[in-house]
Structures are given as structure tokens and as C-alpha cells.
Coordinates of C-alpha atoms in Angstrom, one line a residue:
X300 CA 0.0 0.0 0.0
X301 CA 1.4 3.3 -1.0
X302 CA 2.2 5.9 1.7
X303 CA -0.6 9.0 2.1
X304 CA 0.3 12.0 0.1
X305 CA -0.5 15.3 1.0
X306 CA -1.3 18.1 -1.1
X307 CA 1.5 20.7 -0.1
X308 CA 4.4 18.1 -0.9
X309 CA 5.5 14.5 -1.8
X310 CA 4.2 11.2 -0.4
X311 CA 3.9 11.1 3.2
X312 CA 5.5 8.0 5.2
X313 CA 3.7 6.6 8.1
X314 CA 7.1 6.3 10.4
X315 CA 7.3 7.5 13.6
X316 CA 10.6 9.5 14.3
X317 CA 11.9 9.2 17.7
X318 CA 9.0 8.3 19.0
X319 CA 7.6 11.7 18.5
X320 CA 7.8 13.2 14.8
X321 CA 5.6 11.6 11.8
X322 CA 6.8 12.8 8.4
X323 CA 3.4 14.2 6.3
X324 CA 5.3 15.1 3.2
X325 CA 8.8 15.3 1.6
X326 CA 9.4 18.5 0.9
X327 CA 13.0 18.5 -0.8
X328 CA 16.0 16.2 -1.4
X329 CA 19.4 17.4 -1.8
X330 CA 23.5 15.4 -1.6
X331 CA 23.2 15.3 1.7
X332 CA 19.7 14.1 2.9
X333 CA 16.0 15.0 2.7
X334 CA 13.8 17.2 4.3
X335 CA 10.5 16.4 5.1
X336 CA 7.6 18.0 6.4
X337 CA 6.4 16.6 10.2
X338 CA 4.2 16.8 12.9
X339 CA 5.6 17.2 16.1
X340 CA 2.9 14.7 18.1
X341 CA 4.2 16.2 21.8
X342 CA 3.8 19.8 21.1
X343 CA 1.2 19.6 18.8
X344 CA 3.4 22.1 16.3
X345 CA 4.4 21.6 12.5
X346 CA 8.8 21.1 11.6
X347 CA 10.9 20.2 9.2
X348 CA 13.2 17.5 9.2
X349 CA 16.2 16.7 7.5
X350 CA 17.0 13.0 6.9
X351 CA 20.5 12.2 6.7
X352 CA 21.1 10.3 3.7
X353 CA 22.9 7.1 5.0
X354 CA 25.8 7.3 2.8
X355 CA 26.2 11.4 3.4
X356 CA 29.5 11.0 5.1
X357 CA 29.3 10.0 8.5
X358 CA 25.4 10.8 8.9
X359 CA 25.5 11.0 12.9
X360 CA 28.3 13.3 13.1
X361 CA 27.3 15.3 10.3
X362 CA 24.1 15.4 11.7
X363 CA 25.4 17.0 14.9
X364 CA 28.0 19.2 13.4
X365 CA 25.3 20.5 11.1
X366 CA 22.9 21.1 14.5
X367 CA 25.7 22.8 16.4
X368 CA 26.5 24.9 14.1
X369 CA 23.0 26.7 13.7
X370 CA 22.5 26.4 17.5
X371 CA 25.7 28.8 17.6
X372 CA 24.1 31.4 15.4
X373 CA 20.9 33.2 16.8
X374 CA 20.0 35.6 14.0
X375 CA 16.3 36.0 12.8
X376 CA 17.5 35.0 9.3
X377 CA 19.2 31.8 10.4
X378 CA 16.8 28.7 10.4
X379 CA 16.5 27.7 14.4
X380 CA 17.2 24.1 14.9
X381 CA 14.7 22.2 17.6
X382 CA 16.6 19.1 17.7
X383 CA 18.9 16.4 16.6
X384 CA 17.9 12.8 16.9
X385 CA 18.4 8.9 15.7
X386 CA 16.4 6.4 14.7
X387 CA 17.8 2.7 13.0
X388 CA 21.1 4.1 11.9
X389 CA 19.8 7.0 10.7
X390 CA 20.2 10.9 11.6
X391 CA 18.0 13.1 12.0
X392 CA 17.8 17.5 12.6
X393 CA 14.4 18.8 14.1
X394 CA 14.2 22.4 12.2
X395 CA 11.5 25.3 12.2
X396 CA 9.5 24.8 9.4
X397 CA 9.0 27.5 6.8
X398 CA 5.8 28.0 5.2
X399 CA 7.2 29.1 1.9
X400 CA 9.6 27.7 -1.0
X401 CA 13.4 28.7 -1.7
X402 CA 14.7 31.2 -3.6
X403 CA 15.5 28.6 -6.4
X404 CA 11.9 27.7 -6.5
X405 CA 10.9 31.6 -6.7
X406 CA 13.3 31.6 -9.8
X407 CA 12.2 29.0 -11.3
X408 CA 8.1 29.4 -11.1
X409 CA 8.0 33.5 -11.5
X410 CA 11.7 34.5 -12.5
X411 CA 13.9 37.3 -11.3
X412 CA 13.4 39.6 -8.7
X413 CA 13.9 43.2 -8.7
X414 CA 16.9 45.5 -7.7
X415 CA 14.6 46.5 -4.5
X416 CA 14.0 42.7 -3.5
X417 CA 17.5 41.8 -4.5
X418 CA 18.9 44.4 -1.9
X419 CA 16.4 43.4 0.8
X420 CA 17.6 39.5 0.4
X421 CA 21.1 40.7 0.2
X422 CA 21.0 42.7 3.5
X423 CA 19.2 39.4 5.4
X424 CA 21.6 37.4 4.0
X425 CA 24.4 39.4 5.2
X426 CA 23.4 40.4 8.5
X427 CA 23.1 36.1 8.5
X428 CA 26.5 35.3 7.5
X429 CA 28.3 38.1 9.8
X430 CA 26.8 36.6 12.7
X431 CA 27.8 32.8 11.6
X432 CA 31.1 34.4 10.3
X433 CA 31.5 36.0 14.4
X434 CA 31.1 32.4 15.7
X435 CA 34.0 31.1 13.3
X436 CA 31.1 29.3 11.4
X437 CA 31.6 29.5 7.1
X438 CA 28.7 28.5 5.3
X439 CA 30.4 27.6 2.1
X440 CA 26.9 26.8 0.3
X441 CA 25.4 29.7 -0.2
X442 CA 22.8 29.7 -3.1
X443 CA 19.4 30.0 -4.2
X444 CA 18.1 26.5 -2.8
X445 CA 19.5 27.3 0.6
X446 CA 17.7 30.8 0.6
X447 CA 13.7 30.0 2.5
X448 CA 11.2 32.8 1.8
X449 CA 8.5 32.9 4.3
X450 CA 5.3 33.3 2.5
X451 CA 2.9 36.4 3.7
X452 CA 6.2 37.9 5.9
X453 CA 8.8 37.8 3.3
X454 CA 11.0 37.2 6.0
X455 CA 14.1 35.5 4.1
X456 CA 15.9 32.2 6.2
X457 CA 19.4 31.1 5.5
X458 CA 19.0 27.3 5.7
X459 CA 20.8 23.9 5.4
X460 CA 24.7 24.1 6.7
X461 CA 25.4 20.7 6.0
X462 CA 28.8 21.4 5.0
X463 CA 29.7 24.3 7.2
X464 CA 32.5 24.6 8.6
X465 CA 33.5 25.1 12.1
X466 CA 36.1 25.7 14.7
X467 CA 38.0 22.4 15.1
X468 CA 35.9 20.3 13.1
X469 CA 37.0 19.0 9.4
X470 CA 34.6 19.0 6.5
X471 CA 31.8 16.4 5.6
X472 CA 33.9 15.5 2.8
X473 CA 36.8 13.3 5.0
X474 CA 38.8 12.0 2.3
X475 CA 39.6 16.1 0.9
X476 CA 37.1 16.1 -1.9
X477 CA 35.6 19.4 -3.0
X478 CA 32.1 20.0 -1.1
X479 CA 29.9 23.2 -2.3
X480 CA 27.8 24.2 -5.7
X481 CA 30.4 25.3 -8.1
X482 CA 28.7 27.7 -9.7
X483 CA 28.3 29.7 -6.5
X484 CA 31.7 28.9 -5.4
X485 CA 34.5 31.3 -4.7
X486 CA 37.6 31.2 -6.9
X487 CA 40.0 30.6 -4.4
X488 CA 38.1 27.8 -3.1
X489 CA 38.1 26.1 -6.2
X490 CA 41.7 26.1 -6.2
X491 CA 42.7 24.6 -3.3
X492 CA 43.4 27.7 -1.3
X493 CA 42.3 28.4 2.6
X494 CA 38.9 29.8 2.7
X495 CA 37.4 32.4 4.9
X496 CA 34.2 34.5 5.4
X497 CA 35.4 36.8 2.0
X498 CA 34.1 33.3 0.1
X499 CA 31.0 33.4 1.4
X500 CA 30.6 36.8 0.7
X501 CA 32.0 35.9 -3.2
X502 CA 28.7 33.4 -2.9
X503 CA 26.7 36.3 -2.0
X504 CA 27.4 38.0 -4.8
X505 CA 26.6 35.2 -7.6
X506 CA 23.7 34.5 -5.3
X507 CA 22.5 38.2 -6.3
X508 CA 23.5 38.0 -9.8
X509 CA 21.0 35.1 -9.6
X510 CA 18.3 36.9 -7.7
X511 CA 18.6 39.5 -10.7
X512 CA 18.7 37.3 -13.8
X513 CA 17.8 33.7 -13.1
X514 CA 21.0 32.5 -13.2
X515 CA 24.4 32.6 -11.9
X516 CA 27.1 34.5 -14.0
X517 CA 29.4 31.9 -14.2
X518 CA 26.6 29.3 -14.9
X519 CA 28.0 27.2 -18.0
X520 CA 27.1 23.9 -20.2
X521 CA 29.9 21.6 -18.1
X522 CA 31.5 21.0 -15.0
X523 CA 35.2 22.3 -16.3
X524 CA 33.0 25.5 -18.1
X525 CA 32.0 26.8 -15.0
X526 CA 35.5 26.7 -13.0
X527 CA 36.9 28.0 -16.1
X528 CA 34.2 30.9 -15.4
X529 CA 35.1 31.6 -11.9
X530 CA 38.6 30.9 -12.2
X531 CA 39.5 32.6 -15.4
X532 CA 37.3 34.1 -17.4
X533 CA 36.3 37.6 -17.4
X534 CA 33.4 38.6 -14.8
X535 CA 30.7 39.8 -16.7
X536 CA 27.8 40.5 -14.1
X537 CA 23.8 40.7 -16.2
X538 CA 22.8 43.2 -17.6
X539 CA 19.9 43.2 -14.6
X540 CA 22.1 43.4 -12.1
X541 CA 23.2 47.1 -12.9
X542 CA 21.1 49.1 -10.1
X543 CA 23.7 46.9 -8.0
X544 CA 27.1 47.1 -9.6
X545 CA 29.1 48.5 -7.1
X546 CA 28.2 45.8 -4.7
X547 CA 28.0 43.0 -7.3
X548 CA 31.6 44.1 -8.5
X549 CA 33.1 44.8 -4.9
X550 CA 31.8 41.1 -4.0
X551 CA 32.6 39.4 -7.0
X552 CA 36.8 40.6 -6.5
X553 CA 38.6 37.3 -6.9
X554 CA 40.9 38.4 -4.4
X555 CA 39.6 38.3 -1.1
X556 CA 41.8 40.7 0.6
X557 CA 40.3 43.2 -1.7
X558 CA 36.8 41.5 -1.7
X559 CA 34.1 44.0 -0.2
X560 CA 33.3 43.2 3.2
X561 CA 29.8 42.6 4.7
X562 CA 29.7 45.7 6.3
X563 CA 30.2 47.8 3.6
X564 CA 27.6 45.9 1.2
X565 CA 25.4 45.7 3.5
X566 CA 25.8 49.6 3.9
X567 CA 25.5 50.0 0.2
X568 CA 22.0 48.0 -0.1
X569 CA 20.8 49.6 2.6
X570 CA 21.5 52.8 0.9
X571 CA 19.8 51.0 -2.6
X572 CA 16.6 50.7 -0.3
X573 CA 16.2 53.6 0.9
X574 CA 16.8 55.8 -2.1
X575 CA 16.7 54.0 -5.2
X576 CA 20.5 53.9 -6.0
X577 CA 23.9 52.5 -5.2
X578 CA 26.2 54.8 -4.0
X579 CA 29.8 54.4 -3.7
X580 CA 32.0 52.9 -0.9
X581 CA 32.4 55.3 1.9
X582 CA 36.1 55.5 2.6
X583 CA 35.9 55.9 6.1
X584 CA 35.6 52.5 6.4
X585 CA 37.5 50.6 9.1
X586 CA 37.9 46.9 8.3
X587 CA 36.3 44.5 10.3
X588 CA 38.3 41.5 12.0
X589 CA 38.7 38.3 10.0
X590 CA 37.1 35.1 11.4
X591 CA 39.9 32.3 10.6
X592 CA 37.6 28.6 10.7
X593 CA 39.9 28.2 13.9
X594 CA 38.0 30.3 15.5
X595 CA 37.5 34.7 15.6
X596 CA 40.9 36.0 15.0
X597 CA 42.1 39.1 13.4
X598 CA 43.6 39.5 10.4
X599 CA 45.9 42.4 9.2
X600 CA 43.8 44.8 7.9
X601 CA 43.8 45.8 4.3
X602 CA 42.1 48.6 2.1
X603 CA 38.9 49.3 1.7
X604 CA 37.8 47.6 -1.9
X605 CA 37.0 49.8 -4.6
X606 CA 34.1 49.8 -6.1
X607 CA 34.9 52.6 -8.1
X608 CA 38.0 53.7 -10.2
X609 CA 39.0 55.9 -12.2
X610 CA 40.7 56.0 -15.8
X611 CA 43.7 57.3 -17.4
X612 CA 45.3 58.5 -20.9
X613 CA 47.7 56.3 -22.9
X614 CA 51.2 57.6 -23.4
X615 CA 52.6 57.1 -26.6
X616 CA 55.8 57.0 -28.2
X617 CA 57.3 59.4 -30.2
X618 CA 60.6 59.3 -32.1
X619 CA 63.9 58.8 -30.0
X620 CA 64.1 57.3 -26.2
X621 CA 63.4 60.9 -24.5
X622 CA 60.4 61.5 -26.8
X623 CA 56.6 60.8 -26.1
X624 CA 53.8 62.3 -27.3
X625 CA 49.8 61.7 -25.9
X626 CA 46.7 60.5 -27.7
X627 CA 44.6 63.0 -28.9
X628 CA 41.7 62.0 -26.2
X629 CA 42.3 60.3 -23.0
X630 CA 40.7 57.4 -22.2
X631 CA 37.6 58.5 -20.3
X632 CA 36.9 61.1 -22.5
X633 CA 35.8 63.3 -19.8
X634 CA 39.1 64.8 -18.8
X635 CA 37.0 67.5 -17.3
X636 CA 34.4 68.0 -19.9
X637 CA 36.6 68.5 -23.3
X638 CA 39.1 65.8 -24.1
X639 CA 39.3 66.7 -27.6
X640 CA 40.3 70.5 -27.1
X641 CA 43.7 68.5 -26.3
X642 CA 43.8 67.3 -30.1
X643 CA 46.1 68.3 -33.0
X644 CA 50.1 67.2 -33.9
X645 CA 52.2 65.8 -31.6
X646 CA 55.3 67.4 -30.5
X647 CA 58.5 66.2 -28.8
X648 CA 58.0 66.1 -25.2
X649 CA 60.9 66.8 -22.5
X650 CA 62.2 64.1 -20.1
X651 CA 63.1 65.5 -16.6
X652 CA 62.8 62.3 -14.6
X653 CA 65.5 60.4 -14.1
X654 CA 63.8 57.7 -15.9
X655 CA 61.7 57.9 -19.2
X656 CA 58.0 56.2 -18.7
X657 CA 57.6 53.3 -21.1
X658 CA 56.2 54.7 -24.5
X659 CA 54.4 52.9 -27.3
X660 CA 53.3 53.6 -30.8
X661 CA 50.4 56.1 -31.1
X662 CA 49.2 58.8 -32.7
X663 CA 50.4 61.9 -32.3
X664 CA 48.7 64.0 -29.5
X665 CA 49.5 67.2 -27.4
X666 CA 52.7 67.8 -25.5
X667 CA 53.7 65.8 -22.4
X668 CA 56.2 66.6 -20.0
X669 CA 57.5 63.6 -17.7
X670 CA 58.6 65.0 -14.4
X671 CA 59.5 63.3 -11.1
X672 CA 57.3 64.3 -8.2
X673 CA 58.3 64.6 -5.0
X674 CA 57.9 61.8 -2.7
X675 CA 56.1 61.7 0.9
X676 CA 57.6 60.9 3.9
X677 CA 58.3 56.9 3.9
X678 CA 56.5 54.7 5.5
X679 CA 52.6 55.9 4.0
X680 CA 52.4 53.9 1.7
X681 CA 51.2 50.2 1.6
X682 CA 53.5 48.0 0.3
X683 CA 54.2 48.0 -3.3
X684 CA 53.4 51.7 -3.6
X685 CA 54.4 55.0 -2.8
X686 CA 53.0 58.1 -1.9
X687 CA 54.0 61.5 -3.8
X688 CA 53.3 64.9 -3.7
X689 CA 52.6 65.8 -7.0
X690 CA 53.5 69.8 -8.3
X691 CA 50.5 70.3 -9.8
X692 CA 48.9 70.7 -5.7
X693 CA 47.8 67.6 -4.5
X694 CA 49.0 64.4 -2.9
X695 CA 48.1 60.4 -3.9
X696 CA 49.4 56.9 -3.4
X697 CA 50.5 55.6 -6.9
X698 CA 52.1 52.3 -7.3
X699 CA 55.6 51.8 -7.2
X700 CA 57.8 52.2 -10.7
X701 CA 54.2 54.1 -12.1
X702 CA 56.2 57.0 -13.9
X703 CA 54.4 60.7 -13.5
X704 CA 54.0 62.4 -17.7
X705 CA 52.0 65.3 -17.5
X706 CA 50.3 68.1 -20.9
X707 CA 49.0 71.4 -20.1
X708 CA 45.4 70.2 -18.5
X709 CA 45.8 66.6 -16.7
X710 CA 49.0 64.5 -14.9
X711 CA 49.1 61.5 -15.4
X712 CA 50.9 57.9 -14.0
X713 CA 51.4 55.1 -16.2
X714 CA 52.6 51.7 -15.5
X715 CA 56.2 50.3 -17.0
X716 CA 54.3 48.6 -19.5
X717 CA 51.5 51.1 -20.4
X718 CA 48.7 48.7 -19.1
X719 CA 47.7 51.1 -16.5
X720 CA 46.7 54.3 -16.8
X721 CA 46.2 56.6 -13.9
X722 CA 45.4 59.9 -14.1
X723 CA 44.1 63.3 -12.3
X724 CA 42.7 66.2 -13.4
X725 CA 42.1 70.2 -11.7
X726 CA 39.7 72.4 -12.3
X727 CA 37.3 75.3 -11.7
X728 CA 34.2 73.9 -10.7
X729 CA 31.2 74.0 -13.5
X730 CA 28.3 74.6 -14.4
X731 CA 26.5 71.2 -14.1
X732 CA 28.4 69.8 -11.2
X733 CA 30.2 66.6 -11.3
X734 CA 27.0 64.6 -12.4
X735 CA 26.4 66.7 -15.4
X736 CA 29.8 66.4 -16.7
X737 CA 30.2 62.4 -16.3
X738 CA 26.5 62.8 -18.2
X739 CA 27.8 64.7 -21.1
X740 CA 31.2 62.4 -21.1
X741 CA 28.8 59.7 -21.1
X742 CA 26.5 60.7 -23.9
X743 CA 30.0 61.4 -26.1
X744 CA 31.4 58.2 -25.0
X745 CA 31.7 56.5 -28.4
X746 CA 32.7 59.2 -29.8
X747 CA 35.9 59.2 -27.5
X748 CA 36.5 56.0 -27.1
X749 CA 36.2 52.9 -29.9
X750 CA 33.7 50.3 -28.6
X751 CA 32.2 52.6 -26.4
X752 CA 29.6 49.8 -24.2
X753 CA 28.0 49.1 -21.1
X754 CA 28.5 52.8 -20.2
X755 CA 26.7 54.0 -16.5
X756 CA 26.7 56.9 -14.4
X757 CA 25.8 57.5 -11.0
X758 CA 25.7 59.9 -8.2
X759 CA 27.9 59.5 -5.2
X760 CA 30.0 61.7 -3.0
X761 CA 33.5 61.4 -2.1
X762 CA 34.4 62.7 1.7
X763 CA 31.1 64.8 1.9
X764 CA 31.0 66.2 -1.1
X765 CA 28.8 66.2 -4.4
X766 CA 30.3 63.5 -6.8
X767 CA 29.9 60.9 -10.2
X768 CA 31.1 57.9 -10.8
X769 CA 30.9 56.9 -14.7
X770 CA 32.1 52.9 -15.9
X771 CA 32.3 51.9 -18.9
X772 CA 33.7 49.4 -21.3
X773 CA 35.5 50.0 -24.7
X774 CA 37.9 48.7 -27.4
X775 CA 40.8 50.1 -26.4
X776 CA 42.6 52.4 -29.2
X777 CA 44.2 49.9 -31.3
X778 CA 44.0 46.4 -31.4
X779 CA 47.3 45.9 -30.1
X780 CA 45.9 47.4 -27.0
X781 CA 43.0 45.0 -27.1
X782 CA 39.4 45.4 -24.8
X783 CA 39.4 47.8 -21.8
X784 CA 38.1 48.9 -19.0
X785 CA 37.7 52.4 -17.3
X786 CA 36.3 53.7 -13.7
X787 CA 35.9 57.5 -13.3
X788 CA 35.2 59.9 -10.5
X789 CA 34.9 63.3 -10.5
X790 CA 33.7 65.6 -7.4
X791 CA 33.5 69.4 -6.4
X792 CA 35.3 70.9 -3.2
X793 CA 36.1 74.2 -2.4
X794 CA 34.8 75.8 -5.9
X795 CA 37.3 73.0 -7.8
X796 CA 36.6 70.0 -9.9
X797 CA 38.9 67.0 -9.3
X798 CA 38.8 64.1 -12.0
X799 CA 40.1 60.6 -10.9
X800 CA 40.3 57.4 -13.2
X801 CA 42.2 54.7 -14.2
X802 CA 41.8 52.6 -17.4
X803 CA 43.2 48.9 -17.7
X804 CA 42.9 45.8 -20.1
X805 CA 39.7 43.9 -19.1
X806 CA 41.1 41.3 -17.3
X807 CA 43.3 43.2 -15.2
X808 CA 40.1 45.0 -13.5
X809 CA 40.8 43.6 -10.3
X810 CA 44.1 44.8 -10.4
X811 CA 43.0 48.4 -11.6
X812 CA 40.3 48.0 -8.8
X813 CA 43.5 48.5 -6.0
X814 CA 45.7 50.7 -7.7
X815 CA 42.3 53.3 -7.6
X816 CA 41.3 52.2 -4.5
X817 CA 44.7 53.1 -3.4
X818 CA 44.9 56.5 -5.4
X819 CA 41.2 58.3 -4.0
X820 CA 41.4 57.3 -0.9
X821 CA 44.9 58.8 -0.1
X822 CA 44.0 62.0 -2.8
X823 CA 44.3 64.8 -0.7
X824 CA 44.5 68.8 -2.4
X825 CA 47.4 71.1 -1.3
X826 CA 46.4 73.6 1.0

């Protein structure tokens, strides 16, 4: 005789577990075990309960290891666990139940949600994972079938920590095989590497990609596709998740020290919700400590990630070893309103430094002067840069062997091998403000720069004051120089205009990503 069914789930099953809870309906199945719907027969009260599958790994241990490590974590978005129990080999966790389906089951019947929704999940999520993240727990499954949403609340649960890590404790997977969903999986877990709360955070941010689209960014056809995708290939968030960008970016850093931490994102959504857009980063931001999964311990702390750049001219060579000469329109077009005011026929520049910059083939542009700037007093600067005090009235952290080139409206500081481009701009502040410039800039953009895509500006501010950030993608002004990418900030203080931004190939974001990060934060204007 088949077992009862019942209407909200999958067949029922007429056991009685522990004496006290009778399955009604199976609710979901997953690697590790399945969850069933039950009635609780001495409280009189509806659970869930997850079935260890029998070949799961050790199912009494994982059982409790599971168990202990939601008891740790009190948090209203954290499923609460009732109990843990066995029953004929078999283990069992007594959960809350949660009237309502996952978020992979919202995707899949009624597709994406919007940016608002998006940001409200993302700050439950977060303010989840912090706490688990303070009690040395890691998730390290974060993803759409492990996010509940409570029907008529839309209270949203982080659920199933089957393979959570903990203080002391090794993984479910006992003989070192990889445990997680791939395509939610943070890079530097996929190779190997030690993993901390930053990849549950890099979860996060696929899981809002998701949330947005339908799908994960780096879902692909095959197994070796997708860790290609989060390994290797270039991040290419969906087109919906654009309201987001900064915090989809700042999470999706594949290196974790630079990786946006929760407090920060969750500051950013928060900011979303309450006003319709993203703002960017504040950089007063003091970095939480690290949770090792030995237990809460800090870490050294690092910079703030960047969520926004900014993007620089190309320098170009001209004829002889002291010549160069600059491209008729820097990269971001902007350069305070009227890059091509700088165009016409290159002239030999002077060398002053005690080093010429690295110069390639170009067209001719307007004069450039390379200087050396002064340095700062030593010790600054984080390692692998150094801080200057640049003649033109301000001071910056650039990195180190970045050589300073300068024509009569910007400065700029360019990498040995061109690949960078950093550069700053001063002016008298305009009509328009800093939003109406990037605006204009942006409305020009493929007429300054080949390719011109995926171009978007925002409001922000920058230390109190009025600001724009403007992205964008582009082609880069030769082939040579292949695909690009360029982050620009502009902002008005004291009745001046300052331009920030720094250009880089496309898969050296990250990379570009720090050096700006680096640059605006420690931007400061002569007195």
C-alpha cells in the first residue's frame, strides 16, 4: 500500500521519528539528505526534518555538526534548529519549518526579482553570514536552494549548513574532496586555497546576480566551463544586475583581501533601499576583524575595496628614447568635460625624470612633459606603492615604478608597460556639477572612445562632497591594445573640480580595482 500524500508536498511515510515526529510530506532532497515535512505529536506544532542520507559521510556526526552549528548562530535570518535525533542508523535535525519555498523555486516558477528585492535579500543574508562568520562558522553553500522565503512575511531564512565549517571540526567530505555548488563557489576555493568568510561573501554576490537574472554569472554547459568561469574568465555581471554594480563588483573581486566586506555591502543596499540607487563605498571605512575557521581572530587589515576607479590616458611613443607624445583624447573622454580641445600634432615632449616612462606607438597627440614628483615621507604607503606629492597641488598613493607624464590640463601615472593608466585632473568647478559632466562624457562616449559599451553613471560623493562615478567598457585604441576597461570619479570641493580614473585591459580590473582604491582614498589637495 502506497504511503498517504499530501497536497503541499511529496508522499507522506507513516514512520514515527523518535517516537515523536511523523513525516506528512517530503518536501525536498538534496546530496546530503531530505527534508521532510512533520508533525511534532508532543507539542502539537508543525517542523521540518532533514534525513541524513545514510551514505552522506558519517550521517551522525554530520548530523550534529550541522545542528551545532545553527545552535551557535541566533539571528532571525538563520533557520532555528529544535533538535537532533536517531532512529535505525539513521540521523536526524528537528528544524523550524517554513511556510514558503526557496529562492531557487521563486526563480524557477516567477523568475527574477527586482533590484529593491535583491537588496532586501542581500541585506538578510548578510546580516546572517556576519553573525555565523563572528562564531568562526563558514557557510560555504550559499545559493538560491538554501535561501527559505517565508510566504505572507517575506521574511528571508538562511537554511541547510550541511557542510559548514566550524572551529575544530574537518569537513563532511573526509577524504579532501571538494564540497559546495560550483557555480556559486568562490575562486580561491576552487583552487585549493584556505577559505574564509570573504568566500562566502563571493557566494553572496553570484547569489545576487541570480536573484537578478535567473542565473548565476558563471553558470555554463559543463563542470570544467563553469571553474573556467570563476577561475579565469572575465566577470561579466547581467545586464539586470546594474542598479547593483558597485556591490556585485566589490563582492565578485577574486581576491579576497580586496573582496568587499559585509559591512560595507550591506551599507550600500541599505543605501539601494532607501533611495533608489547604489552609492559608492564610503572610505571611512574601518575593516572589520577576519574570522579564521579556527576560531574569531584578526587579520591584518587591508584597504577598503574599490568599487569605483578611475581611468587614465595612454602615453605614446614618439621618435627617439626621451620622446613621447599623448593621444589626442584620454581614455575617459571626460578629462574634465573637453578631451578633444587637447587634439592636433604631436610634439616632442621633455624628459626631466631620471627615468623615461615606457612609451608605445600612437598617434600623435599634445605635448607631455615627464617630471618626477616629490615623494612623501616613507613609510605611507602600503607595500608595493608609494606616496607623492605631486607639483600640480595635491598628494596620492600611486604604485611603485608608475612614472608621472604630464600636458598642459591633466597629470598623469602610467605603468612600465602602459597597461595602466592613472590619471588626475584640476579644475574650476562648473556649471552642471560633477553629475552633469560624467552625463555629457557619457553621452559622447563613443565618440571618445572605440567600442564605447556598457557605459553607466551615478551619483555618489566622495568625503562629503557632491560626486559621479561613470564605468564603462570599450575597445581600447588599437587592437594591439586589445578590450578595456575604465572607472571615473569626478567631485566638487572648495569651488574645484577634481577628476580621478584609471583605465586597464579587461582582465586586469581587479588589479585596476587597487591601484584606484589606493589613489582616491589617499588624494588629498594642497592647502
Amino acid at each position: 500500500m502506497s504511503a498517504p500524500s499530501d497536497p503541499r508536498g511529496g508522499p507522506a511515510d507513516e514512520r514515527l521519528i523518535a517516537g515523536r515526529y511523523r513525516p506528512t510530506a517530503r518536501l525536498g532532497r538534496g546530496g546530503m539528505g531530505t527534508v521532510w515535512r512533520a508533525q511534532d505529536q508532543l507539542l502539537g506544532r508543525q517542523v521540518a526534518v532533514k534525513e541524513l542520507h545514510p551514505d552522506g559521510g558519517g550521517p551522525a556526526m554530520a548530523a550534529l555538526r550541522e545542528a551545532r552549528a545553527v545552535a551557535q548562530i541566533k539571528h532571525p535570518h538563520v533557520i532555528v534548529v529544535h533538535d537532533v535525533v536517531e532512529q535505525d542508523g539513521r540521523s536526524y535535525i528537528v528544524m523550524e519549518l517554513v511556510e514558503g519555498g526557496s529562492l531557487a523555486d521563486r526563480l524557477r516558477l516567477r523568475g527574477p526579482v527586482d533590484a529593491a528585492e535583491a537588496a532586501r535579500m542581500g541585506i538578510a543574508l548578510l546580516g546572517a553570514l556576519s553573525t555565523a562568520h563572528r562564531q568562526g562558522v563558514l557557510h560555504r553553500d550559499l545559493k538560491p536552494a538554501n535561501v527559505l522565503l517565508e510566504e505572507g512575511t517575506g521574511r528571508v531564512v538562511l537554511t541547510d549548513f550541511g557542510i559548514a565549517q566550524l572551529p575544530g571540526t574537518t569537513t563532511i567530505s573526509e577524504e579532501g574532496a571538494f564540497v559546495g555548488s560550483p557555480e556559486y563557489t568562490a575562486p580561491e576555493r576552487m583552487q585549493g586555497a584556505a577559505a574564509g568568510p570573504e568566500s562566502d561573501l563571493w557566494s553572496l554576490g553570484a547569489l545576487l546576480c541570480a536573484a537578478l537574472s535567473g542565473e548565476s554569472p558563471f553558470h555554463r554547459d559543463s563542470l570544467g566551463g563553469v571553474l573556467h568561469a570563476v577561475v579565469t574568465d572575465e566577470i561579466r555581471p547581467p545586464a539586470a544586475a546594474a542598479p547593483l554594480l558597485p556591490v556585485v563588483h566589490g563582492l565578485l573581486d577574486r581576491d579576497p583581501v580586496r573582496r568587499l566586506g559585509a559591512p560595507e555591502a550591506t551599507e550600500l543596499l541599505k543605501a539601494y533601499v532607501a533611495t533608489g540607487s547604489t552609492p559608492v563605498t564610503p572610505r571611512t571605512y574601518t575593516p572589520t576583524e577576519r574570522v579564521a575557521v579556527t576560531g574569531p581572530a584578526s587579520r591584518p587589515k587591508r584597504a577598503r575595496t574599490a568599487l569605483v576607479a578611475a581611468a587614465a590616458v595612454v602615453v605614446l611613443a614618439g621618435a627617439g628614447a626621451a620622446t613621447a607624445v599623448l593621444l589626442s583624447s584620454d581614455d575617459s573622454g571626460q578629462g574634465g568635460g573637453n578631451a578633444q580641445a587637447a587634439t592636433g600634432g604631436g610634439t616632442t615632449a621633455t624628459v626631466t625624470a631620471s627615468s623615461a616612462a615606457s612609451v608605445r606607438p600612437g598617434p600623435a597627440g599634445a605635448t607631455v612633459t615627464v617630471t618626477a614628483s616629490e615623494p612623501a615621507p616613507a613609510g605611507t604607503a602600503p607595500a608595493g606603492y608609494r606616496t607623492v606629492r605631486d607639483p600640480d597641488g595635491f598628494s596620492l598613493t600611486v604604485p611603485a615604478g608608475f612614472t608621472r607624464t604630464t600636458d598642459d590640463r591633466r597629470v598623469f601615472y602610467v605603468s612600465p608597460d602602459g597597461a595602466f593608466r592613472l590619471g588626475i585632473r584640476l579644475q574650476n568647478s562648473v556649471s552642471g556639477g560633477p553629475l552633469g559632466v560624467m552625463r555629457l562624457a557619457d553621452a559622447n562616449g563613443s565618440s571618445t572612445n572605440p567600442g564605447y559599451r556598457d557605459g553607466k553613471v551615478v551619483a555618489t560623493t566622495h568625503q562629503g562632497h557632491d560626486a559621479a562615478l561613470w564605468e564603462f567598457s570599450w575597445n581600447g585604441f588599437s587592437t594591439a591594445e586589445g578590450p578595456r576597461h575604465t572607472y571615473d570619479e569626478s567631485w566638487d570641493e572648495s569651488g574645484k573640480m577634481y577628476d580621478v580614473w584609471v583605465s586597464a585591459p579587461i582582465g586586469r580590473r581587479d588589479e585596476a580595482k587597487r591601484h584606484f582604491d589606493t589613489a582616491l582614498d589617499s588624494f588629498t589637495p594642497s592647502a
